[in-house]
Each structure stands twice: as C-alpha cells, then as structure tokens.
mmCIF file of C-alpha atoms in Angstrom:
data_model
loop_
_atom_site.group_PDB
_atom_site.id
_atom_site.type_symbol
_atom_site.label_atom_id
_atom_site.label_comp_id
_atom_site.label_asym_id
_atom_site.label_seq_id
_atom_site.Cartn_x
_atom_site.Cartn_y
_atom_site.Cartn_z
ATOM 1 C CA MET A 1120 26.979 -28.994 -8.158
ATOM 2 C CA LEU A 1121 30.210 -27.192 -7.936
ATOM 3 C CA LYS A 1122 30.371 -23.285 -7.272
ATOM 4 C CA LEU A 1123 33.040 -21.477 -8.773
ATOM 5 C CA TYR A 1124 34.637 -18.213 -7.535
ATOM 6 C CA PRO A 1125 35.104 -15.230 -9.235
ATOM 7 C CA SER A 1126 37.905 -15.740 -12.019
ATOM 8 C CA GLU A 1127 38.334 -19.220 -11.217
ATOM 9 C CA ILE A 1128 39.809 -21.112 -14.102
ATOM 10 C CA PHE A 1129 40.085 -24.427 -13.477
ATOM 11 C CA LYS A 1130 42.514 -27.148 -16.365
ATOM 12 C CA GLU A 1131 42.452 -30.583 -16.320
ATOM 13 C CA VAL A 1132 45.199 -32.456 -14.675
ATOM 14 C CA PRO A 1133 47.356 -34.562 -16.873
ATOM 15 C CA MET A 1134 47.664 -38.624 -15.900
ATOM 16 C CA ASP A 1135 49.954 -41.142 -16.528
ATOM 17 C CA ALA A 1136 47.366 -43.306 -16.814
ATOM 18 C CA THR A 1137 43.416 -43.847 -17.344
ATOM 19 C CA LEU A 1138 40.850 -43.375 -14.718
ATOM 20 C CA ARG A 1139 37.111 -43.512 -13.778
ATOM 21 C CA LYS A 1140 37.162 -40.383 -13.165
ATOM 22 C CA ARG A 1141 39.023 -37.027 -14.627
ATOM 23 C CA TYR A 1142 40.350 -34.555 -11.989
ATOM 24 C CA ALA A 1143 41.395 -30.727 -12.741
ATOM 25 C CA VAL A 1144 42.919 -27.706 -10.397
ATOM 26 C CA SER A 1145 42.094 -24.436 -10.941
ATOM 27 C CA ASN A 1146 44.082 -20.988 -10.191
ATOM 28 C CA TYR A 1147 42.581 -20.754 -6.368
ATOM 29 C CA GLY A 1148 44.352 -24.311 -5.582
ATOM 30 C CA ARG A 1149 41.076 -26.562 -5.729
ATOM 31 C CA LEU A 1150 40.977 -30.106 -6.808
ATOM 32 C CA ILE A 1151 38.087 -31.573 -8.103
ATOM 33 C CA SER A 1152 36.966 -34.703 -9.679
ATOM 34 C CA TYR A 1153 34.384 -35.264 -12.551
ATOM 35 C CA THR A 1154 33.591 -37.174 -15.249
ATOM 36 C CA ASN A 1155 32.174 -34.962 -18.022
ATOM 37 C CA GLU A 1156 32.251 -31.040 -17.252
ATOM 38 C CA PHE A 1157 33.674 -29.187 -14.666
ATOM 39 C CA PHE A 1158 30.555 -27.924 -13.356
ATOM 40 C CA ASP A 1159 29.133 -31.779 -12.683
ATOM 41 C CA GLY A 1160 32.559 -32.226 -10.369
ATOM 42 C CA ARG A 1161 32.937 -32.233 -6.521
ATOM 43 C CA GLU A 1162 35.304 -31.069 -4.505
ATOM 44 C CA LEU A 1163 37.836 -32.906 -2.751
ATOM 45 C CA LYS A 1164 39.874 -32.878 0.056
ATOM 46 C CA GLY A 1165 42.651 -34.639 -1.201
ATOM 47 C CA GLY A 1166 45.483 -36.399 0.725
ATOM 48 C CA ARG A 1167 48.448 -34.867 2.553
ATOM 49 C CA ALA A 1168 52.300 -35.203 2.860
ATOM 50 C CA ASP A 1169 54.264 -33.758 5.436
ATOM 51 C CA GLY A 1170 51.652 -30.644 5.141
ATOM 52 C CA TYR A 1171 51.452 -30.090 1.472
ATOM 53 C CA ARG A 1172 48.028 -31.331 0.074
ATOM 54 C CA THR A 1173 48.165 -34.288 -2.584
ATOM 55 C CA LEU A 1174 45.764 -35.851 -4.719
ATOM 56 C CA ASP A 1175 45.998 -39.424 -4.608
ATOM 57 C CA TYR A 1176 45.241 -42.563 -7.073
ATOM 58 C CA ARG A 1177 45.707 -46.228 -7.495
ATOM 59 C CA ILE A 1178 46.735 -47.423 -11.045
ATOM 60 C CA THR A 1179 46.605 -51.153 -11.831
ATOM 61 C CA LEU A 1180 50.373 -51.964 -13.981
ATOM 62 C CA PRO A 1181 49.956 -54.805 -16.499
ATOM 63 C CA ASP A 1182 50.975 -57.857 -14.329
ATOM 64 C CA GLY A 1183 47.597 -56.994 -12.220
ATOM 65 C CA LYS A 1184 49.839 -55.426 -9.116
ATOM 66 C CA LYS A 1185 47.870 -52.360 -7.786
ATOM 67 C CA LYS A 1186 50.044 -48.806 -7.435
ATOM 68 C CA CYS A 1187 49.780 -46.027 -5.101
ATOM 69 C CA LYS A 1188 50.484 -42.467 -6.559
ATOM 70 C CA TYR A 1189 50.225 -39.331 -6.020
ATOM 71 C CA LEU A 1190 50.945 -35.360 -7.022
ATOM 72 C CA PHE A 1191 51.439 -32.598 -5.034
ATOM 73 C CA ILE A 1192 48.577 -30.276 -5.963
ATOM 74 C CA TYR A 1193 50.921 -27.229 -5.730
ATOM 75 C CA LYS A 1194 53.062 -28.428 -8.578
ATOM 76 C CA LEU A 1195 49.901 -29.207 -10.276
ATOM 77 C CA VAL A 1196 49.257 -25.549 -10.123
ATOM 78 C CA GLY A 1197 52.614 -24.232 -10.752
ATOM 79 C CA GLN A 1198 52.473 -26.762 -14.191
ATOM 80 C CA LEU A 1199 49.611 -25.324 -15.377
ATOM 81 C CA PHE A 1200 49.193 -21.564 -15.024
ATOM 82 C CA LEU A 1201 52.946 -19.927 -14.169
ATOM 83 C CA PRO A 1202 55.217 -20.083 -16.665
ATOM 84 C CA LYS A 1203 58.338 -21.276 -16.368
ATOM 85 C CA GLU A 1204 61.937 -20.469 -17.646
ATOM 86 C CA GLU A 1205 64.115 -23.291 -18.077
ATOM 87 C CA ASP A 1206 66.599 -23.080 -15.181
ATOM 88 C CA HIS A 1207 63.722 -23.015 -12.907
ATOM 89 C CA THR A 1208 62.767 -26.594 -11.015
ATOM 90 C CA HIS A 1209 61.095 -26.110 -8.632
ATOM 91 C CA VAL A 1210 58.097 -24.617 -7.372
ATOM 92 C CA ILE A 1211 57.693 -22.689 -3.778
ATOM 93 C CA HIS A 1212 55.282 -21.173 -1.471
ATOM 94 C CA LEU A 1213 55.595 -17.463 -1.440
ATOM 95 C CA ASP A 1214 53.693 -16.945 2.315
ATOM 96 C CA TYR A 1215 55.518 -20.264 3.666
ATOM 97 C CA VAL A 1216 51.988 -21.704 4.220
ATOM 98 C CA ARG A 1217 52.281 -25.449 2.488
ATOM 99 C CA ASP A 1218 48.783 -25.634 2.234
ATOM 100 C CA ASN A 1219 47.760 -22.366 0.088
ATOM 101 C CA ASP A 1220 48.419 -23.386 -3.007
ATOM 102 C CA GLN A 1221 47.024 -20.560 -4.977
ATOM 103 C CA VAL A 1222 48.248 -19.119 -7.934
ATOM 104 C CA SER A 1223 49.278 -15.722 -6.514
ATOM 105 C CA ASN A 1224 51.210 -17.426 -3.887
ATOM 106 C CA LEU A 1225 53.421 -19.918 -6.002
ATOM 107 C CA LYS A 1226 56.494 -19.069 -7.375
ATOM 108 C CA TRP A 1227 58.658 -21.715 -9.857
ATOM 109 C CA VAL A 1228 62.588 -20.629 -8.442
ATOM 110 C CA SER A 1229 65.652 -22.590 -9.045
ATOM 111 C CA ARG A 1230 67.389 -24.980 -6.525
ATOM 112 C CA VAL A 1231 69.405 -22.265 -4.611
ATOM 113 C CA ASP A 1232 66.900 -20.132 -4.736
ATOM 114 C CA MET A 1233 64.625 -22.532 -3.045
ATOM 115 C CA LEU A 1234 66.736 -23.439 -0.430
ATOM 116 C CA ALA A 1235 67.622 -20.072 0.302
ATOM 117 C CA HIS A 1236 63.642 -19.194 0.566
ATOM 118 C CA GLY A 1237 63.622 -22.491 3.183
ATOM 119 C CA GLN A 1238 65.816 -20.792 5.269
ATOM 120 C CA ARG A 1239 64.151 -17.504 5.627
ATOM 121 C CA SER A 1240 61.155 -19.179 6.466
ATOM 122 C CA PRO A 1241 59.588 -18.162 9.947
ATOM 123 C CA HIS A 1242 59.282 -22.152 11.198
ATOM 124 C CA VAL A 1243 62.978 -22.233 10.512
ATOM 125 C CA ILE A 1244 63.901 -19.319 11.990
ATOM 126 C CA ALA A 1245 61.930 -20.066 15.318
ATOM 127 C CA ALA A 1246 63.347 -23.802 14.913
ATOM 128 C CA ARG A 1247 66.817 -21.799 15.613
ATOM 129 C CA LYS A 1248 66.039 -20.397 18.474
ATOM 130 C CA ILE A 1249 64.891 -23.497 20.617
ATOM 131 C CA PRO A 1250 68.102 -24.827 22.144
ATOM 132 C CA ARG A 1251 68.228 -27.884 21.159
ATOM 133 C CA LEU A 1252 67.492 -30.804 23.343
ATOM 134 C CA GLY A 1253 69.092 -34.070 23.814
ATOM 135 C CA ILE A 1254 72.540 -33.592 21.751
ATOM 136 C CA THR A 1255 74.489 -32.661 24.467
ATOM 137 C CA GLY A 1256 74.920 -36.219 25.703
ATOM 138 C CA LYS A 1257 75.077 -37.039 29.631
ATOM 139 C CA LEU A 1258 78.450 -35.855 30.478
ATOM 140 C CA ASN A 1259 80.078 -32.395 30.070
ATOM 141 C CA ALA A 1260 83.684 -31.701 30.742
ATOM 142 C CA THR A 1261 83.071 -31.016 34.389
ATOM 143 C CA GLN A 1262 82.217 -34.254 35.129
ATOM 144 C CA VAL A 1263 84.549 -36.010 33.534
ATOM 145 C CA ILE A 1264 87.081 -34.601 35.557
ATOM 146 C CA ARG A 1265 85.426 -35.165 38.696
ATOM 147 C CA LEU A 1266 84.622 -38.693 37.249
ATOM 148 C CA LYS A 1267 88.110 -39.420 36.355
ATOM 149 C CA LYS A 1268 89.079 -38.395 40.208
ATOM 150 C CA LEU A 1269 86.798 -40.437 41.528
ATOM 151 C CA ILE A 1270 88.011 -43.643 39.395
ATOM 152 C CA HIS A 1271 91.305 -43.185 39.857
ATOM 153 C CA ASP A 1272 90.905 -42.623 43.384
ATOM 154 C CA PRO A 1273 93.592 -44.799 45.157
ATOM 155 C CA ASN A 1274 91.306 -44.754 48.552
ATOM 156 C CA ARG A 1275 87.930 -45.408 46.434
ATOM 157 C CA LYS A 1276 85.580 -47.407 48.539
ATOM 158 C CA THR A 1277 82.707 -46.886 46.076
ATOM 159 C CA ARG A 1278 82.221 -49.593 43.519
ATOM 160 C CA LEU A 1279 82.043 -48.639 39.599
ATOM 161 C CA LYS A 1280 78.633 -49.427 39.480
ATOM 162 C CA ILE A 1281 77.150 -46.682 42.282
ATOM 163 C CA ILE A 1282 79.501 -44.467 40.600
ATOM 164 C CA ALA A 1283 78.159 -45.035 36.735
ATOM 165 C CA LYS A 1284 74.159 -44.865 38.664
ATOM 166 C CA GLN A 1285 75.473 -40.969 40.609
ATOM 167 C CA PHE A 1286 76.681 -40.051 36.834
ATOM 168 C CA GLY A 1287 73.533 -41.523 35.099
ATOM 169 C CA ILE A 1288 75.355 -43.594 32.759
ATOM 170 C CA SER A 1289 76.001 -47.373 31.614
ATOM 171 C CA GLU A 1290 79.350 -49.503 33.596
ATOM 172 C CA MET A 1291 79.965 -49.507 29.969
ATOM 173 C CA GLN A 1292 80.842 -46.079 29.411
ATOM 174 C CA LEU A 1293 82.655 -46.138 32.289
ATOM 175 C CA HIS A 1294 84.426 -48.792 31.580
ATOM 176 C CA ARG A 1295 85.664 -46.863 28.055
ATOM 177 C CA ILE A 1296 85.950 -43.001 29.896
ATOM 178 C CA LYS A 1297 88.916 -45.682 32.246
ATOM 179 C CA SER A 1298 90.602 -46.543 29.896
ATOM 180 C CA GLY A 1299 91.117 -44.082 27.695
ATOM 181 C CA GLU A 1300 88.801 -44.815 24.866
ATOM 182 C CA ASN A 1301 86.008 -41.917 25.081
ATOM 183 C CA TRP A 1302 87.085 -38.645 26.731
ATOM 184 C CA SER A 1303 90.758 -39.171 26.294
ATOM 185 C CA HIS A 1304 91.571 -35.646 25.615
ATOM 186 C CA ILE A 1305 90.387 -34.883 29.217
ATOM 187 C CA VAL A 1306 93.576 -35.148 31.261
ATOM 188 C CA ILE A 1307 93.698 -35.269 35.413
#
C-alpha cells in the first residue's frame, strides 16, 4: 500500500514498449510501479546514472534480442508536470542537487541557459579553485635549462641514463630534448 504526501499527484510514464508493470512518477519525484491502480503500487528507488535517478527497464526486440533502456526521472517529471516552451529543450535542477526531482526544483530552459546554469554550480566553482594536478608535466622550463646544460657539457662524465633518472624522465624523452624535438623553444 502506497502512502501519498499531501498534494502529491501521480501521472503514468508513457512507455515505448508494453511491459508487465506500469510506472508512474509524482510531482515530488517519487517513482512507483503498479498493475491497475496507483494506490496498489510500490515505490521504487530506480537506478543511478551520473548522480541522476533513472527508471531502468528491458525490452525484447522483434528478432528476440533483449535491450536495456532507461529514462531519467527528472526529465519525466518535467515532461509530465511542467509547461514547456518551444525553444526550451532541457530540464535543469535549480538547487544543483541531481537526485532532487521535485517539480518545484525543476525548470525547462534552452541549451544556452542550461550551460550557463551549469557554470554557476557550486561543484563547478569548487572544482575551479582546486589546482589541477598532473597536467603540468614532469619538467618545467628551469629544469630543462639545467638538463640541456648537463647534456651539452663537453666534460660530462655522467651517462644519459643516469641523468634521465635524476630528472624522473625516460631516456627517450631525454633524447628528444637533446635532439630538439621537445622543448626546442628553450635555448641555452
């Protein structure tokens, strides 16, 4: 037996295939499966795809093969409960929480507005503040200058293999620096 929240409304999910059960979503973002009446149904958690709640189901194709499909709950709530303008093609979460699928938290927007909304996300802003590690490479310009001076020193006694190990690079990388294929813009 399903318990309804005050002012909760369920609408049936339009499916592109006939399934054993029928599905419905509410304006609170809840997903249920039922056979005849909403009240006889049971609430489903649904799946997850990149933090978004989904309705996963499987259909059988005419050739006998099975195919897995899924629908995003927030898109279903947007299609069934929100008025849509012609140029608005995407549904966004106003509070940036991907599993909060209440109709009061969703809004139809254009692609440009969706991208701008994503840039204002607190997750994106926090990610910008974190320095990107591993992008800079193993060597910087100062190290390359020191390396080139070592390589081109006529009185050098150290083998190239040992120099490469000192700087934490491969022998091939050292060869490319020596031949001018890499870091050729730095001249000593």
